[in-house]
PDB file of C-alpha atoms in Angstrom:
ATOM      1  CA  MET D  22     -19.348  18.020   7.411  1.00  0.00           C
ATOM      2  CA  LEU D  23     -19.271  14.510   5.932  1.00  0.00           C
ATOM      3  CA  THR D  24     -17.371  12.128   8.213  1.00  0.00           C
ATOM      4  CA  TYR D  25     -16.649   8.406   8.245  1.00  0.00           C
ATOM      5  CA  LYS D  26     -15.647   6.867  11.567  1.00  0.00           C
ATOM      6  CA  ILE D  27     -12.899   4.232  11.355  1.00  0.00           C
ATOM      7  CA  ASP D  28     -12.640   3.580  15.102  1.00  0.00           C
ATOM      8  CA  GLY D  29     -12.748   5.515  18.378  1.00  0.00           C
ATOM      9  CA  GLU D  30      -9.697   7.609  17.461  1.00  0.00           C
ATOM     10  CA  ILE D  31      -9.674   7.825  13.671  1.00  0.00           C
ATOM     11  CA  TYR D  32     -12.135   9.280  11.188  1.00  0.00           C
ATOM     12  CA  LEU D  33     -12.182  10.637   7.662  1.00  0.00           C
ATOM     13  CA  SER D  34     -13.860  13.849   6.565  1.00  0.00           C
ATOM     14  CA  LEU D  35     -14.186  16.213   3.664  1.00  0.00           C
ATOM     15  CA  PRO D  36     -11.589  18.974   3.960  1.00  0.00           C
ATOM     16  CA  ARG D  37     -12.886  22.461   4.688  1.00  0.00           C
ATOM     17  CA  PRO D  38     -10.911  24.804   2.393  1.00  0.00           C
ATOM     18  CA  GLU D  39     -11.071  27.922   4.542  1.00  0.00           C
ATOM     19  CA  ILE D  40     -10.314  26.064   7.773  1.00  0.00           C
ATOM     20  CA  ASP D  41      -8.031  23.161   6.821  1.00  0.00           C
ATOM     21  CA  SER D  42      -5.873  24.620   4.025  1.00  0.00           C
ATOM     22  CA  THR D  43      -3.174  26.015   6.335  1.00  0.00           C
ATOM     23  CA  ALA D  44      -2.658  22.768   8.240  1.00  0.00           C
ATOM     24  CA  LEU D  45      -2.804  20.674   5.063  1.00  0.00           C
ATOM     25  CA  PHE D  46      -0.281  22.909   3.303  1.00  0.00           C
ATOM     26  CA  LYS D  47       2.080  22.538   6.272  1.00  0.00           C
ATOM     27  CA  LEU D  48       1.752  18.747   6.116  1.00  0.00           C
ATOM     28  CA  ILE D  49       2.375  18.740   2.361  1.00  0.00           C
ATOM     29  CA  ASN D  50       5.312  21.117   2.632  1.00  0.00           C
ATOM     30  CA  ASP D  51       6.916  19.234   5.550  1.00  0.00           C
ATOM     31  CA  SER D  52       6.629  15.906   3.695  1.00  0.00           C
ATOM     32  CA  ARG D  53       7.143  17.175   0.139  1.00  0.00           C
ATOM     33  CA  ASN D  54      10.141  14.951  -0.690  1.00  0.00           C
ATOM     34  CA  GLU D  55       8.425  11.799   0.574  1.00  0.00           C
ATOM     35  CA  LEU D  56       5.146  12.591  -1.202  1.00  0.00           C
ATOM     36  CA  MET D  57       6.451  13.651  -4.634  1.00  0.00           C
ATOM     37  CA  PRO D  58       7.192  10.142  -5.980  1.00  0.00           C
ATOM     38  CA  TRP D  59       3.624   9.053  -5.220  1.00  0.00           C
ATOM     39  CA  LEU D  60       1.644  12.258  -5.609  1.00  0.00           C
ATOM     40  CA  PRO D  61       2.917  14.390  -8.489  1.00  0.00           C
ATOM     41  CA  TRP D  62       0.357  17.134  -7.757  1.00  0.00           C
ATOM     42  CA  VAL D  63       2.493  18.073  -4.724  1.00  0.00           C
ATOM     43  CA  LEU D  64       4.689  20.103  -7.081  1.00  0.00           C
ATOM     44  CA  LYS D  65       1.728  22.376  -7.878  1.00  0.00           C
ATOM     45  CA  ILE D  66       0.996  23.211  -4.229  1.00  0.00           C
ATOM     46  CA  LYS D  67       3.402  26.063  -3.457  1.00  0.00           C
ATOM     47  CA  SER D  68       1.360  28.103  -0.986  1.00  0.00           C
ATOM     48  CA  ILE D  69      -1.592  27.999   1.380  1.00  0.00           C
ATOM     49  CA  ALA D  70      -3.624  29.766  -1.326  1.00  0.00           C
ATOM     50  CA  ASP D  71      -2.760  26.972  -3.799  1.00  0.00           C
ATOM     51  CA  GLU D  72      -3.950  24.371  -1.312  1.00  0.00           C
ATOM     52  CA  ARG D  73      -7.153  26.320  -0.567  1.00  0.00           C
ATOM     53  CA  GLU D  74      -7.995  26.582  -4.278  1.00  0.00           C
ATOM     54  CA  THR D  75      -7.235  22.890  -4.790  1.00  0.00           C
ATOM     55  CA  LEU D  76      -9.565  21.973  -1.929  1.00  0.00           C
ATOM     56  CA  LYS D  77     -12.317  24.153  -3.397  1.00  0.00           C
ATOM     57  CA  ARG D  78     -11.857  22.561  -6.831  1.00  0.00           C
ATOM     58  CA  ASN D  79     -11.929  19.082  -5.295  1.00  0.00           C
ATOM     59  CA  ALA D  80     -15.141  19.915  -3.444  1.00  0.00           C
ATOM     60  CA  GLN D  81     -16.753  20.913  -6.745  1.00  0.00           C
ATOM     61  CA  SER D  82     -15.760  17.554  -8.267  1.00  0.00           C
ATOM     62  CA  LEU D  83     -18.096  15.836  -5.800  1.00  0.00           C
ATOM     63  CA  ASP D  84     -20.975  16.976  -7.992  1.00  0.00           C
ATOM     64  CA  THR D  85     -19.551  15.071 -10.937  1.00  0.00           C
ATOM     65  CA  VAL D  86     -18.618  12.031  -8.844  1.00  0.00           C
ATOM     66  CA  SER D  87     -15.149  12.094 -10.396  1.00  0.00           C
ATOM     67  CA  SER D  88     -13.262  11.937  -7.101  1.00  0.00           C
ATOM     68  CA  LEU D  89     -13.593  11.930  -3.354  1.00  0.00           C
ATOM     69  CA  ASN D  90     -10.797  13.577  -1.388  1.00  0.00           C
ATOM     70  CA  LEU D  91     -10.807  13.123   2.372  1.00  0.00           C
ATOM     71  CA  VAL D  92      -8.559  14.119   5.256  1.00  0.00           C
ATOM     72  CA  ILE D  93      -7.555  11.738   8.033  1.00  0.00           C
ATOM     73  CA  TRP D  94      -8.192  12.818  11.611  1.00  0.00           C
ATOM     74  CA  TYR D  95      -6.539  11.122  14.585  1.00  0.00           C
ATOM     75  CA  LYS D  96      -7.609  12.062  18.111  1.00  0.00           C
ATOM     76  CA  MET D  97      -9.367  15.141  16.698  1.00  0.00           C
ATOM     77  CA  LYS D  98      -6.247  16.419  14.889  1.00  0.00           C
ATOM     78  CA  LEU D  99      -5.309  16.260  11.235  1.00  0.00           C
ATOM     79  CA  LEU D 100      -2.953  13.378  10.534  1.00  0.00           C
ATOM     80  CA  ASP D 101       0.640  14.613  10.574  1.00  0.00           C
ATOM     81  CA  GLN D 102       3.914  13.164   9.310  1.00  0.00           C
ATOM     82  CA  TYR D 103       4.526  11.483  12.665  1.00  0.00           C
ATOM     83  CA  LEU D 104       1.279   9.577  12.407  1.00  0.00           C
ATOM     84  CA  LEU D 105       1.625   8.255   8.869  1.00  0.00           C
ATOM     85  CA  LYS D 106       1.806   4.709  10.230  1.00  0.00           C
ATOM     86  CA  ILE D 107      -1.799   5.186  11.319  1.00  0.00           C
ATOM     87  CA  GLY D 108      -2.598   5.627   7.606  1.00  0.00           C
ATOM     88  CA  ILE D 109      -1.610   2.028   6.995  1.00  0.00           C
ATOM     89  CA  ARG D 110      -4.032   0.913   9.695  1.00  0.00           C
ATOM     90  CA  ILE D 111      -6.795   2.984   8.107  1.00  0.00           C
ATOM     91  CA  ILE D 112      -6.159   1.549   4.644  1.00  0.00           C
ATOM     92  CA  LYS D 113      -6.299  -1.993   6.029  1.00  0.00           C
ATOM     93  CA  LYS D 114      -9.582  -1.277   7.837  1.00  0.00           C
ATOM     94  CA  LEU D 115     -11.083   0.383   4.771  1.00  0.00           C
ATOM     95  CA  LYS D 116     -10.134  -2.579   2.600  1.00  0.00           C
ATOM     96  CA  LEU D 117     -11.875  -4.868   5.059  1.00  0.00           C
ATOM     97  CA  ALA D 118     -14.945  -2.622   5.253  1.00  0.00           C
ATOM     98  CA  ILE D 119     -15.230  -2.131   1.484  1.00  0.00           C
ATOM     99  CA  GLY D 120     -14.268  -5.662   0.529  1.00  0.00           C
TER     100      GLY D 120
END
């Protein structure tokens, strides 16, 4: 599994469709109203199966270098709606690391 360590508690990784789709669907579904203005694809994810197929499709796009979709892990758990503030910290660190 491809991972990128941000610090001792936070890392990014490629999602694993068969393993992560249930947890990711729950996060999407629980935060649907907050996500929709920024991520219009949320409307297309209506089930765990939809999320699994999306993850598989995204993994295939790595071959064409058209996108890179990663999940955020915090203390060995997928980022949840209560930890979205951590996302801001990650973005700031990535901007510093990338330049």
